[in-house]
């Protein structure tokens, strides 16, 4: 549950963050370098479903290539949860299904004066 005792504020935080997930699968938040930089912290990093770690620059490069191909990206997400980690910092978890591939996802988000940005993301493949 987001921080604070104000249920209305908690609902706003959840709504804002859930609208940004799955991270990098929502073209309405932008698909250009500046958009991707705005939605990630300078020291952003992630652990991919493979278990490998990737820094922000690598992830942005892969995403720019993906967006340039303009291929369909069918997905569904469910099981969203949100937990406050500290002032202005939240963990969002969910399950992402892409065809036969199912992964559990986690993103750490930070609220800044410029809006929300991701600090960390992880995807873990769910065994069949």
Coordinates of C-alpha atoms in Angstrom, one line a residue:
X1 CA 0.0 0.0 0.0
X2 CA 1.4 3.5 -0.8
X3 CA 2.6 5.6 2.1
X4 CA 0.3 7.7 4.2
X5 CA -3.1 7.2 5.6
X6 CA -5.1 9.2 3.0
X7 CA -7.0 6.5 1.0
X8 CA -7.6 9.0 -1.8
X9 CA -3.9 9.8 -2.2
X10 CA -3.1 6.1 -2.0
X11 CA -5.5 5.5 -4.9
X12 CA -3.9 8.3 -6.9
X13 CA -0.4 6.8 -6.5
X14 CA -1.6 3.3 -7.4
X15 CA -3.5 4.7 -10.5
X16 CA -0.5 6.7 -11.7
X17 CA 2.0 3.9 -11.3
X18 CA -0.2 1.1 -12.7
X19 CA -0.8 3.3 -15.8
X20 CA 3.0 3.3 -16.4
X21 CA 3.3 -0.5 -16.3
X22 CA 4.4 -2.7 -17.8
X23 CA 7.5 -0.6 -18.0
X24 CA 8.6 0.1 -21.6
X25 CA 5.4 -1.6 -23.1
X26 CA 3.3 1.6 -23.0
X27 CA 4.1 3.7 -26.2
X28 CA 1.8 6.4 -24.9
X29 CA 4.5 7.5 -22.5
X30 CA 6.9 8.0 -25.5
X31 CA 9.3 5.9 -27.6
X32 CA 12.1 8.4 -28.2
X33 CA 15.4 8.7 -26.3
X34 CA 14.3 11.8 -24.4
X35 CA 11.1 10.0 -23.4
X36 CA 13.0 7.0 -22.1
X37 CA 15.5 9.1 -20.3
X38 CA 12.7 11.1 -18.6
X39 CA 11.1 7.9 -17.3
X40 CA 14.3 6.4 -16.0
X41 CA 16.8 7.6 -13.4
X42 CA 20.3 8.3 -14.6
X43 CA 21.5 5.4 -12.6
X44 CA 18.6 3.1 -13.6
X45 CA 19.4 -0.6 -14.0
X46 CA 17.6 -3.8 -14.4
X47 CA 17.9 -7.5 -14.1
X48 CA 16.4 -9.2 -17.2
X49 CA 14.4 -12.4 -17.3
X50 CA 17.7 -14.0 -18.3
X51 CA 19.3 -13.0 -15.0
X52 CA 21.7 -10.6 -16.7
X53 CA 22.1 -7.0 -15.5
X54 CA 21.7 -4.1 -17.9
X55 CA 22.4 -0.4 -17.4
X56 CA 20.2 2.5 -18.6
X57 CA 22.1 3.1 -21.8
X58 CA 21.9 -0.5 -22.9
X59 CA 18.2 -0.7 -22.1
X60 CA 17.4 2.5 -24.0
X61 CA 19.4 1.3 -27.0
X62 CA 17.5 -2.0 -27.1
X63 CA 14.2 -0.2 -26.8
X64 CA 15.0 2.3 -29.6
X65 CA 15.7 -0.7 -31.9
X66 CA 12.5 -2.4 -30.8
X67 CA 10.3 0.7 -31.3
X68 CA 12.0 1.3 -34.8
X69 CA 10.9 -2.1 -36.0
X70 CA 7.3 -1.2 -35.1
X71 CA 6.4 -4.9 -34.5
X72 CA 3.3 -5.9 -32.6
X73 CA 3.8 -6.4 -28.9
X74 CA 0.8 -8.3 -27.6
X75 CA 0.8 -8.5 -23.8
X76 CA -1.5 -8.6 -20.8
X77 CA -0.7 -7.7 -17.2
X78 CA -2.4 -8.5 -14.0
X79 CA -1.9 -9.0 -10.3
X80 CA -0.7 -5.5 -9.7
X81 CA 0.4 -4.5 -6.2
X82 CA 2.0 -1.3 -4.9
X83 CA 4.1 -0.8 -1.7
X84 CA 5.7 2.3 -0.3
X85 CA 9.5 1.8 0.3
X86 CA 10.1 5.2 1.7
X87 CA 9.0 8.9 1.1
X88 CA 8.2 9.2 -2.6
X89 CA 9.6 5.7 -3.5
X90 CA 7.3 2.7 -4.4
X91 CA 7.6 -0.9 -5.5
X92 CA 5.1 -2.0 -8.1
X93 CA 4.8 -5.8 -8.8
X94 CA 2.7 -7.6 -11.4
X95 CA 2.6 -10.6 -13.8
X96 CA 3.2 -10.0 -17.5
X97 CA 2.1 -12.5 -20.1
X98 CA 3.5 -12.3 -23.6
X99 CA 2.2 -15.2 -25.7
X100 CA 3.3 -18.3 -23.9
X101 CA 5.9 -16.5 -21.8
X102 CA 4.9 -15.4 -18.3
X103 CA 7.1 -13.3 -16.1
X104 CA 6.8 -11.7 -12.7
X105 CA 7.9 -8.1 -12.8
X106 CA 9.0 -5.6 -10.2
X107 CA 9.8 -1.9 -10.7
X108 CA 11.0 0.6 -8.1
X109 CA 9.6 4.1 -8.9
X110 CA 10.6 7.5 -7.5
X111 CA 8.4 10.6 -7.5
X112 CA 10.3 13.6 -8.5
X113 CA 9.4 17.2 -9.2
X114 CA 9.3 16.3 -12.9
X115 CA 7.1 13.3 -12.4
X116 CA 7.6 9.5 -12.0
X117 CA 10.8 7.8 -13.0
X118 CA 12.0 4.2 -12.6
X119 CA 15.1 3.4 -10.5
X120 CA 15.2 -0.4 -11.0
X121 CA 13.3 -3.1 -12.8
X122 CA 13.4 -6.9 -12.8
X123 CA 11.7 -9.7 -14.7
X124 CA 11.7 -13.3 -13.6
X125 CA 10.4 -16.1 -15.9
X126 CA 7.7 -18.2 -14.3
X127 CA 8.4 -21.9 -14.9
X128 CA 5.7 -23.7 -16.9

